[in-house]
Structures are given as structure tokens and as C-alpha cells.
């Protein structure tokens, strides 16, 4: 059965700190891995990773995938209060392209 | 607004009633997904449409749940004889079929069954 485990489940940091969020997965017919940010409502897309070892970067956020060890990490540097959210990891499976979500990591950034 | 639109935003119903939700995907997207999310959990896959064809259904989707996408555009999700355990956020997402197109989510319909 497909499985996605995110750690830690929750994290409290202060502004300016750097955080690393982890995602390990076991998914049949793996296609890619996506990261989303969810603040109360719709998950919003952050990154899509298809190849191992190639870092994707957007501002203070970056992410990398290891297809051999079946994990991904999401880094956020110089955190801000606006980064407070649930971060969801979602490997993509099969021909339908459906996403299989982890439980999420709840990040709280204190001023 | 050209994003994924869901209606209603909130629905409160009594146990045993039927409810129907609507999703309007981004217009060029031919893939449409329904997910369910409960508090503290990530979204769980329910079903997938490619154009008007329903190509995959989760084991989570009991026979009280039915989804349609009659003309390959908007979709509806109906829950018959609602139970308290159906209380959740129901999310719709859409994407292009080609390549590794990301899913774009709507704001969801929050269902409360009393």
C-alpha cells in the first residue's frame, strides 16, 4: 500500500530561523513529487520534483528529491511569520497522476 | 477568477440527508480530482476524471458517494444518506493531462453533518 510519512508533524520556530521538512514515501508507479503549502483553505503549489539530486529553488524555499532513498526535503531559510502553514508532501502515482498526500507538517513561525 | 471554483463553501446537513457539491475546474484542464480532508490530516484521494470519464475511484468511496462530470467540464459529488463520519472538507483539483502538470486546488466545500 502507498505510504507517505512527513516529519516532524509540527514545528515552532522564531523568525529568521532555518527549517528542514522531511518526506519519505513508498508509492507504486512513482512519477514525481510535489510540495504544497496550505493556509486554512486550498493547498497552493510550491514545487514539483521529477529528478534526483536537482534542487528546485524559489526565493527562500528550496527542495530536493532522492529517488533511490525515497525521500524529499523542503528547506525554508530566514523564516517569516507568513511562512506559518501546513506543508504537504505528495508523490504522484500511476497513469492518473493522482497525488498521495502525507499528513503534513504544521509550521508556526513566531515573531 | 480563473482558478478552481467550488460551491457551496459550507454545507450543514442533518444525518440521513443527501448533499451535492459542485466543482468548476480551470477551463483548459481535462483532469479533475476529488479529495477529502479531515482535521489534522492530508487530503485523501476519492476519484479522478479524465474529460467525462471516471477512470479511478478510491476504496474510500462507498456506494453512498457518486461523482459525475457529464460534459467534461464541471463535476458534481453527491453523498446520499449522510453520516456524521462524512463531515470533512471536500476539495476539488484540476490539471492538464500532458506532462507533469501540477494539480490546482479549489477552496473546498466544508461539510458538517449533525
PDB file of C-alpha atoms in Angstrom:
ATOM      1  CA  UNK A   1       0.000   0.000   0.000  1.00  0.00           C
ATOM      2  CA  UNK A   2       1.169   3.526  -0.792  1.00  0.00           C
ATOM      3  CA  UNK A   3       2.637   5.379   2.167  1.00  0.00           C
ATOM      4  CA  UNK A   4       3.877   8.918   2.746  1.00  0.00           C
ATOM      5  CA  UNK A   5       5.425   9.955   6.060  1.00  0.00           C
ATOM      6  CA  UNK A   6       6.266  13.535   6.891  1.00  0.00           C
ATOM      7  CA  UNK A   7       8.371  14.686   9.811  1.00  0.00           C
ATOM      8  CA  UNK A   8       8.234  16.483  12.051  1.00  0.00           C
ATOM      9  CA  UNK A   9       4.451  16.700  12.359  1.00  0.00           C
ATOM     10  CA  UNK A  10       4.745  20.135  13.895  1.00  0.00           C
ATOM     11  CA  UNK A  11       7.428  22.702  14.381  1.00  0.00           C
ATOM     12  CA  UNK A  12       7.640  26.046  16.182  1.00  0.00           C
ATOM     13  CA  UNK A  13      10.476  28.402  15.286  1.00  0.00           C
ATOM     14  CA  UNK A  14      11.282  32.099  15.505  1.00  0.00           C
ATOM     15  CA  UNK A  15      11.580  34.487  12.615  1.00  0.00           C
ATOM     16  CA  UNK A  16      14.927  34.179  10.915  1.00  0.00           C
ATOM     17  CA  UNK A  17      15.400  30.502  11.717  1.00  0.00           C
ATOM     18  CA  UNK A  18      16.018  27.897   9.015  1.00  0.00           C
ATOM     19  CA  UNK A  19      13.809  24.811   8.897  1.00  0.00           C
ATOM     20  CA  UNK A  20      14.031  21.467   7.128  1.00  0.00           C
ATOM     21  CA  UNK A  21      10.901  19.426   6.493  1.00  0.00           C
ATOM     22  CA  UNK A  22      11.195  15.758   5.620  1.00  0.00           C
ATOM     23  CA  UNK A  23       9.126  13.450   3.466  1.00  0.00           C
ATOM     24  CA  UNK A  24       9.654   9.738   2.902  1.00  0.00           C
ATOM     25  CA  UNK A  25       7.479   7.735   0.563  1.00  0.00           C
ATOM     26  CA  UNK A  26       6.660   4.297  -0.772  1.00  0.00           C
ATOM     27  CA  UNK A  27       4.459   4.685  -3.824  1.00  0.00           C
ATOM     28  CA  UNK A  28       3.770   2.325  -6.677  1.00  0.00           C
ATOM     29  CA  UNK A  29       4.468   3.618 -10.167  1.00  0.00           C
ATOM     30  CA  UNK A  30       6.080   6.811  -8.894  1.00  0.00           C
ATOM     31  CA  UNK A  31       6.059   9.747 -11.319  1.00  0.00           C
ATOM     32  CA  UNK A  32       7.094  12.857  -9.416  1.00  0.00           C
ATOM     33  CA  UNK A  33       6.800  14.526  -6.025  1.00  0.00           C
ATOM     34  CA  UNK A  34       5.029  17.782  -5.284  1.00  0.00           C
ATOM     35  CA  UNK A  35       5.096  20.107  -2.297  1.00  0.00           C
ATOM     36  CA  UNK A  36       2.122  22.255  -1.324  1.00  0.00           C
ATOM     37  CA  UNK A  37       1.509  24.957   1.281  1.00  0.00           C
ATOM     38  CA  UNK A  38      -1.896  25.059   2.959  1.00  0.00           C
ATOM     39  CA  UNK A  39      -3.121  28.049   4.946  1.00  0.00           C
ATOM     40  CA  UNK A  40      -6.702  27.352   6.073  1.00  0.00           C
ATOM     41  CA  UNK A  41      -8.080  26.698   2.590  1.00  0.00           C
ATOM     42  CA  UNK A  42      -6.761  25.428  -0.731  1.00  0.00           C
ATOM     43  CA  UNK A  43      -3.319  23.831  -0.897  1.00  0.00           C
ATOM     44  CA  UNK A  44      -1.144  26.021  -3.086  1.00  0.00           C
ATOM     45  CA  UNK A  45       1.555  24.538  -5.282  1.00  0.00           C
ATOM     46  CA  UNK A  46       5.204  25.124  -4.358  1.00  0.00           C
ATOM     47  CA  UNK A  47       7.449  22.669  -6.218  1.00  0.00           C
ATOM     48  CA  UNK A  48       7.409  19.650  -8.461  1.00  0.00           C
ATOM     49  CA  UNK A  49      10.412  17.334  -8.423  1.00  0.00           C
ATOM     50  CA  UNK A  50      10.989  14.694 -11.044  1.00  0.00           C
ATOM     51  CA  UNK A  51      14.725  14.022 -10.990  1.00  0.00           C
ATOM     52  CA  UNK A  52      17.021  13.033  -8.155  1.00  0.00           C
ATOM     53  CA  UNK A  53      19.610  15.443  -6.880  1.00  0.00           C
ATOM     54  CA  UNK A  54      18.416  18.545  -8.702  1.00  0.00           C
ATOM     55  CA  UNK A  55      17.495  21.308  -6.295  1.00  0.00           C
ATOM     56  CA  UNK A  56      14.477  23.434  -7.054  1.00  0.00           C
ATOM     57  CA  UNK A  57      14.592  26.915  -5.583  1.00  0.00           C
ATOM     58  CA  UNK A  58      12.096  29.722  -5.188  1.00  0.00           C
ATOM     59  CA  UNK A  59      13.191  32.631  -3.057  1.00  0.00           C
ATOM     60  CA  UNK A  60      13.817  31.370   0.469  1.00  0.00           C
ATOM     61  CA  UNK A  61      12.367  27.933  -0.284  1.00  0.00           C
ATOM     62  CA  UNK A  62      14.225  25.047  -1.844  1.00  0.00           C
ATOM     63  CA  UNK A  63      13.582  21.348  -2.278  1.00  0.00           C
ATOM     64  CA  UNK A  64      15.378  18.236  -3.441  1.00  0.00           C
ATOM     65  CA  UNK A  65      14.419  14.658  -4.234  1.00  0.00           C
ATOM     66  CA  UNK A  66      16.284  11.391  -3.706  1.00  0.00           C
ATOM     67  CA  UNK A  67      14.592   8.682  -5.772  1.00  0.00           C
ATOM     68  CA  UNK A  68      16.978   5.992  -4.618  1.00  0.00           C
ATOM     69  CA  UNK A  69      16.352   6.552  -0.904  1.00  0.00           C
ATOM     70  CA  UNK A  70      12.723   7.586  -1.500  1.00  0.00           C
ATOM     71  CA  UNK A  71      12.674  10.891   0.285  1.00  0.00           C
ATOM     72  CA  UNK A  72      12.483  14.604  -0.251  1.00  0.00           C
ATOM     73  CA  UNK A  73      13.258  17.636   1.867  1.00  0.00           C
ATOM     74  CA  UNK A  74      11.892  21.154   1.841  1.00  0.00           C
ATOM     75  CA  UNK A  75      14.093  23.895   3.259  1.00  0.00           C
ATOM     76  CA  UNK A  76      12.960  27.338   4.290  1.00  0.00           C
ATOM     77  CA  UNK A  77      15.631  29.868   5.191  1.00  0.00           C
ATOM     78  CA  UNK A  78      15.163  33.145   7.097  1.00  0.00           C
ATOM     79  CA  UNK A  79      11.622  32.165   8.066  1.00  0.00           C
ATOM     80  CA  UNK A  80       8.908  34.800   8.325  1.00  0.00           C
ATOM     81  CA  UNK A  81       5.544  34.745  10.118  1.00  0.00           C
ATOM     82  CA  UNK A  82       3.909  34.445   6.704  1.00  0.00           C
ATOM     83  CA  UNK A  83       5.524  31.030   6.313  1.00  0.00           C
ATOM     84  CA  UNK A  84       3.257  29.681   9.057  1.00  0.00           C
ATOM     85  CA  UNK A  85       1.175  26.982   7.387  1.00  0.00           C
ATOM     86  CA  UNK A  86       0.819  23.266   6.855  1.00  0.00           C
ATOM     87  CA  UNK A  87       3.323  21.915   4.321  1.00  0.00           C
ATOM     88  CA  UNK A  88       2.158  18.883   2.390  1.00  0.00           C
ATOM     89  CA  UNK A  89       4.297  16.401   0.522  1.00  0.00           C
ATOM     90  CA  UNK A  90       2.570  14.485  -2.285  1.00  0.00           C
ATOM     91  CA  UNK A  91       4.143  11.851  -4.509  1.00  0.00           C
ATOM     92  CA  UNK A  92       2.370  11.366  -7.798  1.00  0.00           C
ATOM     93  CA  UNK A  93       1.345   7.858  -8.734  1.00  0.00           C
ATOM     94  CA  UNK A  94       0.328   5.981 -11.814  1.00  0.00           C
ATOM     95  CA  UNK A  95      -1.217   6.992 -15.079  1.00  0.00           C
ATOM     96  CA  UNK A  96      -3.968   9.068 -13.486  1.00  0.00           C
ATOM     97  CA  UNK A  97      -1.479  11.471 -11.957  1.00  0.00           C
ATOM     98  CA  UNK A  98      -3.218  11.357  -8.598  1.00  0.00           C
ATOM     99  CA  UNK A  99      -1.359  12.736  -5.607  1.00  0.00           C
ATOM    100  CA  UNK A 100      -0.932  10.767  -2.411  1.00  0.00           C
ATOM    101  CA  UNK A 101      -0.570  13.159   0.482  1.00  0.00           C
ATOM    102  CA  UNK A 102       1.293  12.857   3.720  1.00  0.00           C
ATOM    103  CA  UNK A 103      -0.187  14.061   6.991  1.00  0.00           C
ATOM    104  CA  UNK A 104       1.590  17.382   6.644  1.00  0.00           C
ATOM    105  CA  UNK A 105       3.991  19.370   8.793  1.00  0.00           C
ATOM    106  CA  UNK A 106       2.465  22.272  10.687  1.00  0.00           C
ATOM    107  CA  UNK A 107       4.961  25.124  10.877  1.00  0.00           C
ATOM    108  CA  UNK A 108       4.456  28.036  13.230  1.00  0.00           C
ATOM    109  CA  UNK A 109       6.852  30.956  12.946  1.00  0.00           C
ATOM    110  CA  UNK A 110       6.818  33.290  15.935  1.00  0.00           C
ATOM    111  CA  UNK A 111       7.846  36.951  15.647  1.00  0.00           C
TER     112      UNK A 111
ATOM    113  CA  UNK B   1     -11.090  34.492 -11.283  1.00  0.00           C
ATOM    114  CA  UNK B   2      -9.690  31.680 -13.387  1.00  0.00           C
ATOM    115  CA  UNK B   3      -8.933  29.241 -10.578  1.00  0.00           C
ATOM    116  CA  UNK B   4     -10.842  26.147  -9.490  1.00  0.00           C
ATOM    117  CA  UNK B   5     -14.226  27.115  -8.097  1.00  0.00           C
ATOM    118  CA  UNK B   6     -16.271  25.077  -5.609  1.00  0.00           C
ATOM    119  CA  UNK B   7     -19.811  25.591  -4.428  1.00  0.00           C
ATOM    120  CA  UNK B   8     -21.092  25.821  -1.754  1.00  0.00           C
ATOM    121  CA  UNK B   9     -18.289  26.895   0.570  1.00  0.00           C
ATOM    122  CA  UNK B  10     -20.070  25.473   3.599  1.00  0.00           C
ATOM    123  CA  UNK B  11     -22.870  22.957   3.988  1.00  0.00           C
ATOM    124  CA  UNK B  12     -24.563  21.908   7.203  1.00  0.00           C
ATOM    125  CA  UNK B  13     -26.946  18.987   6.919  1.00  0.00           C
ATOM    126  CA  UNK B  14     -28.727  16.526   9.125  1.00  0.00           C
ATOM    127  CA  UNK B  15     -27.731  12.890   9.173  1.00  0.00           C
ATOM    128  CA  UNK B  16     -29.549  10.934   6.538  1.00  0.00           C
ATOM    129  CA  UNK B  17     -29.947  13.818   4.084  1.00  0.00           C
ATOM    130  CA  UNK B  18     -28.394  13.902   0.625  1.00  0.00           C
ATOM    131  CA  UNK B  19     -25.943  16.619  -0.393  1.00  0.00           C
ATOM    132  CA  UNK B  20     -24.390  17.635  -3.695  1.00  0.00           C
ATOM    133  CA  UNK B  21     -21.281  19.699  -4.282  1.00  0.00           C
ATOM    134  CA  UNK B  22     -20.132  21.332  -7.483  1.00  0.00           C
ATOM    135  CA  UNK B  23     -16.654  21.931  -8.872  1.00  0.00           C
ATOM    136  CA  UNK B  24     -15.742  24.117 -11.841  1.00  0.00           C
ATOM    137  CA  UNK B  25     -12.166  23.359 -12.877  1.00  0.00           C
ATOM    138  CA  UNK B  26      -9.788  25.652 -14.723  1.00  0.00           C
ATOM    139  CA  UNK B  27     -11.242  25.713 -18.212  1.00  0.00           C
ATOM    140  CA  UNK B  28      -8.339  24.192 -20.176  1.00  0.00           C
ATOM    141  CA  UNK B  29      -7.813  21.356 -17.690  1.00  0.00           C
ATOM    142  CA  UNK B  30      -9.070  17.932 -18.694  1.00  0.00           C
ATOM    143  CA  UNK B  31      -8.118  16.112 -15.494  1.00  0.00           C
ATOM    144  CA  UNK B  32     -10.313  16.548 -12.415  1.00  0.00           C
ATOM    145  CA  UNK B  33      -9.844  15.053  -8.947  1.00  0.00           C
ATOM    146  CA  UNK B  34     -11.901  14.950  -5.756  1.00  0.00           C
ATOM    147  CA  UNK B  35     -10.223  14.699  -2.364  1.00  0.00           C
ATOM    148  CA  UNK B  36     -11.487  14.632   1.218  1.00  0.00           C
ATOM    149  CA  UNK B  37      -9.598  16.227   4.093  1.00  0.00           C
ATOM    150  CA  UNK B  38     -10.291  15.878   7.807  1.00  0.00           C
ATOM    151  CA  UNK B  39      -8.738  17.948  10.568  1.00  0.00           C
ATOM    152  CA  UNK B  40      -5.049  17.305  11.039  1.00  0.00           C
ATOM    153  CA  UNK B  41      -4.746  15.038   8.011  1.00  0.00           C
ATOM    154  CA  UNK B  42      -3.587  15.467   4.460  1.00  0.00           C
ATOM    155  CA  UNK B  43      -6.121  15.242   1.632  1.00  0.00           C
ATOM    156  CA  UNK B  44      -7.260  11.709   0.721  1.00  0.00           C
ATOM    157  CA  UNK B  45      -7.919  10.813  -2.896  1.00  0.00           C
ATOM    158  CA  UNK B  46     -11.536   9.968  -3.742  1.00  0.00           C
ATOM    159  CA  UNK B  47     -11.901   9.875  -7.506  1.00  0.00           C
ATOM    160  CA  UNK B  48     -10.439  11.002 -10.835  1.00  0.00           C
ATOM    161  CA  UNK B  49     -11.920  12.084 -14.170  1.00  0.00           C
ATOM    162  CA  UNK B  50     -10.233  12.489 -17.496  1.00  0.00           C
ATOM    163  CA  UNK B  51     -12.655  14.585 -19.508  1.00  0.00           C
ATOM    164  CA  UNK B  52     -16.047  12.967 -18.808  1.00  0.00           C
ATOM    165  CA  UNK B  53     -14.698   9.500 -17.989  1.00  0.00           C
ATOM    166  CA  UNK B  54     -14.350   8.469 -14.348  1.00  0.00           C
ATOM    167  CA  UNK B  55     -11.179   6.417 -14.502  1.00  0.00           C
ATOM    168  CA  UNK B  56     -10.353   5.737 -10.877  1.00  0.00           C
ATOM    169  CA  UNK B  57     -12.252   5.503  -7.611  1.00  0.00           C
ATOM    170  CA  UNK B  58     -10.755   5.035  -4.167  1.00  0.00           C
ATOM    171  CA  UNK B  59     -11.848   2.244  -1.877  1.00  0.00           C
ATOM    172  CA  UNK B  60     -12.829   5.113   0.446  1.00  0.00           C
ATOM    173  CA  UNK B  61     -15.660   5.964  -1.930  1.00  0.00           C
ATOM    174  CA  UNK B  62     -18.546   3.930  -0.579  1.00  0.00           C
ATOM    175  CA  UNK B  63     -21.690   3.284  -2.590  1.00  0.00           C
ATOM    176  CA  UNK B  64     -23.272   6.329  -0.932  1.00  0.00           C
ATOM    177  CA  UNK B  65     -20.869   8.537  -2.895  1.00  0.00           C
ATOM    178  CA  UNK B  66     -21.230   9.258  -6.579  1.00  0.00           C
ATOM    179  CA  UNK B  67     -19.437  11.692  -8.835  1.00  0.00           C
ATOM    180  CA  UNK B  68     -20.124  12.856 -12.354  1.00  0.00           C
ATOM    181  CA  UNK B  69     -18.556  15.068 -14.952  1.00  0.00           C
ATOM    182  CA  UNK B  70     -21.195  14.925 -17.684  1.00  0.00           C
ATOM    183  CA  UNK B  71     -19.669  17.156 -20.335  1.00  0.00           C
ATOM    184  CA  UNK B  72     -16.073  17.019 -19.289  1.00  0.00           C
ATOM    185  CA  UNK B  73     -16.285  20.456 -17.709  1.00  0.00           C
ATOM    186  CA  UNK B  74     -17.819  20.906 -14.226  1.00  0.00           C
ATOM    187  CA  UNK B  75     -18.186  17.994 -11.827  1.00  0.00           C
ATOM    188  CA  UNK B  76     -20.593  17.111  -9.034  1.00  0.00           C
ATOM    189  CA  UNK B  77     -20.049  14.954  -5.975  1.00  0.00           C
ATOM    190  CA  UNK B  78     -23.156  13.602  -4.285  1.00  0.00           C
ATOM    191  CA  UNK B  79     -23.312  11.954  -0.879  1.00  0.00           C
ATOM    192  CA  UNK B  80     -26.504  10.060  -0.107  1.00  0.00           C
ATOM    193  CA  UNK B  81     -27.766   9.289   3.393  1.00  0.00           C
ATOM    194  CA  UNK B  82     -25.059  11.354   5.022  1.00  0.00           C
ATOM    195  CA  UNK B  83     -23.396  10.131   8.213  1.00  0.00           C
ATOM    196  CA  UNK B  84     -21.506  12.091  10.855  1.00  0.00           C
ATOM    197  CA  UNK B  85     -18.290  10.500   9.626  1.00  0.00           C
ATOM    198  CA  UNK B  86     -18.769  12.269   6.299  1.00  0.00           C
ATOM    199  CA  UNK B  87     -18.024  15.600   7.970  1.00  0.00           C
ATOM    200  CA  UNK B  88     -14.898  16.891   6.256  1.00  0.00           C
ATOM    201  CA  UNK B  89     -13.545  19.366   3.739  1.00  0.00           C
ATOM    202  CA  UNK B  90     -14.148  18.176   0.167  1.00  0.00           C
ATOM    203  CA  UNK B  91     -11.516  19.502  -2.206  1.00  0.00           C
ATOM    204  CA  UNK B  92     -11.582  19.539  -5.971  1.00  0.00           C
ATOM    205  CA  UNK B  93      -8.459  19.881  -8.113  1.00  0.00           C
ATOM    206  CA  UNK B  94      -7.728  20.031 -11.818  1.00  0.00           C
ATOM    207  CA  UNK B  95      -4.715  19.765 -14.090  1.00  0.00           C
ATOM    208  CA  UNK B  96      -3.606  19.358 -17.665  1.00  0.00           C
ATOM    209  CA  UNK B  97      -3.147  15.806 -18.851  1.00  0.00           C
ATOM    210  CA  UNK B  98       0.160  16.447 -20.573  1.00  0.00           C
ATOM    211  CA  UNK B  99       3.422  16.060 -18.766  1.00  0.00           C
ATOM    212  CA  UNK B 100       3.880  16.602 -15.080  1.00  0.00           C
ATOM    213  CA  UNK B 101       1.283  19.298 -14.685  1.00  0.00           C
ATOM    214  CA  UNK B 102       0.634  20.219 -11.022  1.00  0.00           C
ATOM    215  CA  UNK B 103      -2.839  19.942  -9.522  1.00  0.00           C
ATOM    216  CA  UNK B 104      -4.573  23.229  -8.768  1.00  0.00           C
ATOM    217  CA  UNK B 105      -6.994  23.067  -5.856  1.00  0.00           C
ATOM    218  CA  UNK B 106     -10.220  24.878  -5.117  1.00  0.00           C
ATOM    219  CA  UNK B 107     -11.020  26.301  -1.683  1.00  0.00           C
ATOM    220  CA  UNK B 108     -13.172  23.320  -0.864  1.00  0.00           C
ATOM    221  CA  UNK B 109     -16.650  22.674   0.496  1.00  0.00           C
ATOM    222  CA  UNK B 110     -16.784  22.162   4.251  1.00  0.00           C
ATOM    223  CA  UNK B 111     -19.476  19.644   5.142  1.00  0.00           C
ATOM    224  CA  UNK B 112     -20.849  19.340   8.662  1.00  0.00           C
ATOM    225  CA  UNK B 113     -23.288  16.512   9.357  1.00  0.00           C
ATOM    226  CA  UNK B 114     -25.266  16.951  12.571  1.00  0.00           C
TER     227      UNK B 114
END
